[in-house]
Amino acid sequence: MSSPAYPRNAWYPLGWARDIGPALAKRRVLGEDLVVFRTSGGQIAALDDACPHRLAPLSLGRLRGDSVECGYHGLAFDCSGRCTHAPGMQRAPNNAQVRSYPTATTMGMVWVWMGDAALADPAQVFHLPEYDDPAYSVIEGDALPVAANYLSLADNLCDPTHVVYVHPTTLGSTGREETRVQHQREGRKVVTWRWVIDGPLIPIFQGLKDFGGNVDRWHYYHYHAPSIAVIDFGSAATGTGAPEGVRGDCIQMFACHFITPVDARSCVQHWLLLKNSPADAATDERLRAGLRVAFNEDKAVLEAIQRNEDKPREWQRVQLGLDASAIKMRRIVQEMVEAESA
């Protein structure tokens, strides 16, 4: 398989801020190895994980103050990638430079810009307004490794139709397989949605609120190219006007998925949940556990798909009407790649 083309001028999730401290860590993004660490002032630094002298991985070295010392010959590099010390030399060589990558932090996630650093605008890092709304509480999730191409995971996160088949005990319910799915493109975003009218609560919502009967529930999948998906899903008592926007008495959650493309056959799914109810240790852990089950169900399917994609085949996959959002999503990513190439 040839090396994949990625949009580079975009903010990609690098890792949870909670996981990056004052120690060297290795991360791979878009097939490139980075060495990552937190400085004494709290800044997140990301450099190419290769010393320009003999290409030894800097992640095998050590942190000296706010500089990375190569573990092979002791050259040291600051957060900008400038060489600040070379053993046996009065002045560090000017051409000993390591590429550094802009970073930013929002929603507990550290983001990295893998393209032209001059175009990196921290104001453009994704941020969901509800994250700062005191009416919502946050359940920070995991960094789930998935042995599949990141666009395969993006396909999944543009697709409400798989839920009833893959997640029957957590996010789906039977009997509504033919419910209409709608979709539209908005610039570099694709929105896919469906409503289930007068149906039962999904399993993961059971016990959160007593509606006294069936509900009207919604699922809005917001995909932001190239690697962010936010699913707005919730329920309100049937017939109380939820489809028309009357949702004052409802369960509403936002499942945020931040995808790190690692290489052609693997990615990392960082996820968190926002809910319109106060934090509660027992409830939050139950929700966290239920979502782990659901996302591991997706992982199993996507990894099996990747294994099949890696096999030689003479026939092409067929497309269905339910693939419309995924087709739009991949078209946006391809347009971004082509625009950068131009």
mmCIF file of N, CA and C in Angstrom, residues 81-146:
data_model
loop_
_atom_site.group_PDB
_atom_site.id
_atom_site.type_symbol
_atom_site.label_atom_id
_atom_site.label_comp_id
_atom_site.label_asym_id
_atom_site.label_seq_id
_atom_site.Cartn_x
_atom_site.Cartn_y
_atom_site.Cartn_z
ATOM 1 N N GLY A 81 13.427 23.737 18.767
ATOM 2 C CA GLY A 81 14.224 22.837 17.954
ATOM 3 C C GLY A 81 15.635 23.326 17.692
ATOM 4 N N ARG A 82 15.998 24.474 18.282
ATOM 5 C CA ARG A 82 17.343 25.027 18.088
ATOM 6 C C ARG A 82 18.351 24.273 18.954
ATOM 7 N N CYS A 83 19.492 23.951 18.383
ATOM 8 C CA CYS A 83 20.551 23.283 19.133
ATOM 9 C C CYS A 83 21.201 24.291 20.080
ATOM 10 N N THR A 84 21.209 23.979 21.351
ATOM 11 C CA THR A 84 21.759 24.892 22.363
ATOM 12 C C THR A 84 23.085 24.416 22.934
ATOM 13 N N HIS A 85 23.444 23.178 22.626
ATOM 14 C CA HIS A 85 24.697 22.646 23.166
ATOM 15 C C HIS A 85 25.157 21.463 22.339
ATOM 16 N N ALA A 86 26.459 21.465 22.020
ATOM 17 C CA ALA A 86 27.080 20.337 21.329
ATOM 18 C C ALA A 86 28.385 20.037 22.045
ATOM 19 N N PRO A 87 28.524 18.866 22.651
ATOM 20 C CA PRO A 87 29.734 18.543 23.406
ATOM 21 C C PRO A 87 31.001 18.708 22.567
ATOM 22 N N GLY A 88 32.020 19.329 23.169
ATOM 23 C CA GLY A 88 33.298 19.520 22.485
ATOM 24 C C GLY A 88 33.346 20.724 21.573
ATOM 25 N N MET A 89 32.227 21.496 21.501
ATOM 26 C CA MET A 89 32.198 22.672 20.629
ATOM 27 C C MET A 89 31.845 23.899 21.461
ATOM 28 N N GLN A 90 32.555 24.995 21.203
ATOM 29 C CA GLN A 90 32.259 26.227 21.936
ATOM 30 C C GLN A 90 30.900 26.802 21.556
ATOM 31 N N ARG A 91 30.543 26.621 20.284
ATOM 32 C CA ARG A 91 29.243 27.097 19.810
ATOM 33 C C ARG A 91 28.513 25.947 19.129
ATOM 34 N N ALA A 92 27.241 25.847 19.389
ATOM 35 C CA ALA A 92 26.447 24.810 18.738
ATOM 36 C C ALA A 92 26.343 25.118 17.250
ATOM 37 N N PRO A 93 26.404 24.110 16.388
ATOM 38 C CA PRO A 93 26.312 24.351 14.940
ATOM 39 C C PRO A 93 24.942 24.904 14.551
ATOM 40 N N ASN A 94 24.954 25.934 13.707
ATOM 41 C CA ASN A 94 23.698 26.583 13.318
ATOM 42 C C ASN A 94 22.790 25.665 12.512
ATOM 43 N N ASN A 95 23.377 24.712 11.810
ATOM 44 C CA ASN A 95 22.563 23.846 10.968
ATOM 45 C C ASN A 95 22.002 22.640 11.718
ATOM 46 N N ALA A 96 22.303 22.551 13.002
ATOM 47 C CA ALA A 96 21.745 21.449 13.810
ATOM 48 C C ALA A 96 20.389 21.895 14.351
ATOM 49 N N GLN A 97 19.378 21.746 13.545
ATOM 50 C CA GLN A 97 18.036 22.216 13.881
ATOM 51 C C GLN A 97 17.053 21.058 13.774
ATOM 52 N N VAL A 98 16.169 20.945 14.750
ATOM 53 C CA VAL A 98 15.108 19.945 14.736
ATOM 54 C C VAL A 98 13.790 20.663 14.476
ATOM 55 N N ARG A 99 12.965 20.106 13.629
ATOM 56 C CA ARG A 99 11.681 20.750 13.354
ATOM 57 C C ARG A 99 10.792 20.701 14.589
ATOM 58 N N SER A 100 10.195 21.836 14.908
ATOM 59 C CA SER A 100 9.221 21.893 16.004
ATOM 60 C C SER A 100 7.840 22.109 15.409
ATOM 61 N N TYR A 101 6.819 21.701 16.160
ATOM 62 C CA TYR A 101 5.444 21.759 15.690
ATOM 63 C C TYR A 101 4.611 22.589 16.660
ATOM 64 N N PRO A 102 3.781 23.511 16.149
ATOM 65 C CA PRO A 102 2.907 24.288 17.029
ATOM 66 C C PRO A 102 1.927 23.377 17.774
ATOM 67 N N THR A 103 1.653 23.711 19.020
ATOM 68 C CA THR A 103 0.678 22.967 19.815
ATOM 69 C C THR A 103 -0.288 23.946 20.485
ATOM 70 N N ALA A 104 -1.421 23.429 20.883
ATOM 71 C CA ALA A 104 -2.434 24.197 21.608
ATOM 72 C C ALA A 104 -3.224 23.220 22.466
ATOM 73 N N THR A 105 -3.897 23.757 23.471
ATOM 74 C CA THR A 105 -4.661 22.900 24.379
ATOM 75 C C THR A 105 -6.072 23.439 24.527
ATOM 76 N N THR A 106 -7.051 22.546 24.347
ATOM 77 C CA THR A 106 -8.445 22.891 24.596
ATOM 78 C C THR A 106 -9.219 21.621 24.878
ATOM 79 N N MET A 107 -10.252 21.719 25.703
ATOM 80 C CA MET A 107 -11.106 20.588 26.071
ATOM 81 C C MET A 107 -10.295 19.434 26.654
ATOM 82 N N GLY A 108 -9.204 19.763 27.346
ATOM 83 C CA GLY A 108 -8.366 18.737 27.947
ATOM 84 C C GLY A 108 -7.478 18.008 26.969
ATOM 85 N N MET A 109 -7.499 18.414 25.700
ATOM 86 C CA MET A 109 -6.748 17.748 24.641
ATOM 87 C C MET A 109 -5.631 18.663 24.143
ATOM 88 N N VAL A 110 -4.461 18.086 23.920
ATOM 89 C CA VAL A 110 -3.360 18.802 23.285
ATOM 90 C C VAL A 110 -3.443 18.540 21.789
ATOM 91 N N TRP A 111 -3.371 19.613 21.014
ATOM 92 C CA TRP A 111 -3.474 19.534 19.558
ATOM 93 C C TRP A 111 -2.146 19.929 18.932
ATOM 94 N N VAL A 112 -1.834 19.344 17.784
ATOM 95 C CA VAL A 112 -0.587 19.645 17.097
ATOM 96 C C VAL A 112 -0.893 19.988 15.646
ATOM 97 N N TRP A 113 -0.123 20.943 15.120
ATOM 98 C CA TRP A 113 -0.267 21.380 13.732
ATOM 99 C C TRP A 113 0.897 20.778 12.956
ATOM 100 N N MET A 114 0.575 19.891 11.998
ATOM 101 C CA MET A 114 1.611 19.138 11.296
ATOM 102 C C MET A 114 2.034 19.789 9.981
ATOM 103 N N GLY A 115 1.396 20.883 9.594
ATOM 104 C CA GLY A 115 1.688 21.513 8.316
ATOM 105 C C GLY A 115 2.560 22.740 8.443
ATOM 106 N N ASP A 116 2.271 23.742 7.624
ATOM 107 C CA ASP A 116 3.026 24.990 7.597
ATOM 108 C C ASP A 116 2.786 25.740 8.903
ATOM 109 N N ALA A 117 3.834 25.888 9.702
ATOM 110 C CA ALA A 117 3.681 26.507 11.016
ATOM 111 C C ALA A 117 3.166 27.939 10.923
ATOM 112 N N ALA A 118 3.456 28.620 9.830
ATOM 113 C CA ALA A 118 3.003 30.002 9.676
ATOM 114 C C ALA A 118 1.481 30.095 9.564
ATOM 115 N N LEU A 119 0.829 28.987 9.232
ATOM 116 C CA LEU A 119 -0.624 28.981 9.071
ATOM 117 C C LEU A 119 -1.360 28.511 10.322
ATOM 118 N N ALA A 120 -0.617 28.118 11.340
ATOM 119 C CA ALA A 120 -1.240 27.571 12.553
ATOM 120 C C ALA A 120 -1.861 28.690 13.376
ATOM 121 N N ASP A 121 -3.173 28.661 13.505
ATOM 122 C CA ASP A 121 -3.912 29.674 14.264
ATOM 123 C C ASP A 121 -4.571 29.005 15.470
ATOM 124 N N PRO A 122 -4.081 29.255 16.685
ATOM 125 C CA PRO A 122 -4.688 28.623 17.864
ATOM 126 C C PRO A 122 -6.173 28.924 18.019
ATOM 127 N N ALA A 123 -6.633 30.035 17.458
ATOM 128 C CA ALA A 123 -8.053 30.375 17.553
ATOM 129 C C ALA A 123 -8.919 29.415 16.747
ATOM 130 N N GLN A 124 -8.306 28.657 15.839
ATOM 131 C CA GLN A 124 -9.061 27.728 15.010
ATOM 132 C C GLN A 124 -9.103 26.312 15.587
ATOM 133 N N VAL A 125 -8.499 26.102 16.754
ATOM 134 C CA VAL A 125 -8.566 24.783 17.379
ATOM 135 C C VAL A 125 -10.015 24.505 17.776
ATOM 136 N N PHE A 126 -10.461 23.294 17.544
ATOM 137 C CA PHE A 126 -11.854 22.955 17.827
ATOM 138 C C PHE A 126 -12.179 23.122 19.309
ATOM 139 N N HIS A 127 -13.347 23.714 19.575
ATOM 140 C CA HIS A 127 -13.828 23.844 20.952
ATOM 141 C C HIS A 127 -15.346 23.846 20.934
ATOM 142 N N LEU A 128 -15.940 22.973 21.731
ATOM 143 C CA LEU A 128 -17.398 22.883 21.816
ATOM 144 C C LEU A 128 -17.884 23.816 22.926
ATOM 145 N N PRO A 129 -18.781 24.770 22.627
ATOM 146 C CA PRO A 129 -19.207 25.740 23.651
ATOM 147 C C PRO A 129 -19.765 25.095 24.909
ATOM 148 N N GLU A 130 -20.477 23.974 24.769
ATOM 149 C CA GLU A 130 -21.067 23.316 25.938
ATOM 150 C C GLU A 130 -20.016 22.848 26.939
ATOM 151 N N TYR A 131 -18.775 22.715 26.495
ATOM 152 C CA TYR A 131 -17.701 22.285 27.402
ATOM 153 C C TYR A 131 -17.540 23.276 28.562
ATOM 154 N N ASP A 132 -17.821 24.560 28.297
ATOM 155 C CA ASP A 132 -17.687 25.606 29.317
ATOM 156 C C ASP A 132 -19.009 25.961 29.978
ATOM 157 N N ASP A 133 -20.081 25.300 29.584
ATOM 158 C CA ASP A 133 -21.413 25.603 30.107
ATOM 159 C C ASP A 133 -21.612 24.879 31.439
ATOM 160 N N PRO A 134 -21.891 25.615 32.526
ATOM 161 C CA PRO A 134 -22.067 24.950 33.825
ATOM 162 C C PRO A 134 -23.265 24.006 33.867
ATOM 163 N N ALA A 135 -24.155 24.081 32.892
ATOM 164 C CA ALA A 135 -25.290 23.157 32.844
ATOM 165 C C ALA A 135 -24.865 21.758 32.392
ATOM 166 N N TYR A 136 -23.636 21.644 31.893
ATOM 167 C CA TYR A 136 -23.131 20.357 31.419
ATOM 168 C C TYR A 136 -21.957 19.908 32.287
ATOM 169 N N SER A 137 -21.841 18.608 32.457
ATOM 170 C CA SER A 137 -20.686 18.038 33.137
ATOM 171 C C SER A 137 -19.893 17.204 32.139
ATOM 172 N N VAL A 138 -18.614 17.022 32.440
ATOM 173 C CA VAL A 138 -17.688 16.383 31.510
ATOM 174 C C VAL A 138 -17.252 15.027 32.052
ATOM 175 N N ILE A 139 -17.302 14.029 31.191
ATOM 176 C CA ILE A 139 -16.730 12.723 31.504
ATOM 177 C C ILE A 139 -15.602 12.492 30.512
ATOM 178 N N GLU A 140 -14.375 12.626 30.971
ATOM 179 C CA GLU A 140 -13.226 12.448 30.093
ATOM 180 C C GLU A 140 -12.973 10.965 29.907
ATOM 181 N N GLY A 141 -12.816 10.564 28.668
ATOM 182 C CA GLY A 141 -12.693 9.155 28.360
ATOM 183 C C GLY A 141 -11.271 8.694 28.147
ATOM 184 N N ASP A 142 -11.079 7.855 27.140
ATOM 185 C CA ASP A 142 -9.827 7.147 26.941
ATOM 186 C C ASP A 142 -9.118 7.607 25.677
ATOM 187 N N ALA A 143 -7.972 6.987 25.451
ATOM 188 C CA ALA A 143 -7.256 7.081 24.181
ATOM 189 C C ALA A 143 -7.218 5.658 23.639
ATOM 190 N N LEU A 144 -8.193 5.340 22.789
ATOM 191 C CA LEU A 144 -8.393 3.965 22.347
ATOM 192 C C LEU A 144 -7.630 3.714 21.050
ATOM 193 N N PRO A 145 -6.611 2.844 21.064
ATOM 194 C CA PRO A 145 -5.917 2.522 19.814
ATOM 195 C C PRO A 145 -6.794 1.643 18.928
ATOM 196 N N VAL A 146 -6.859 1.984 17.664
ATOM 197 C CA VAL A 146 -7.663 1.234 16.703
ATOM 198 C C VAL A 146 -6.759 0.876 15.524
#
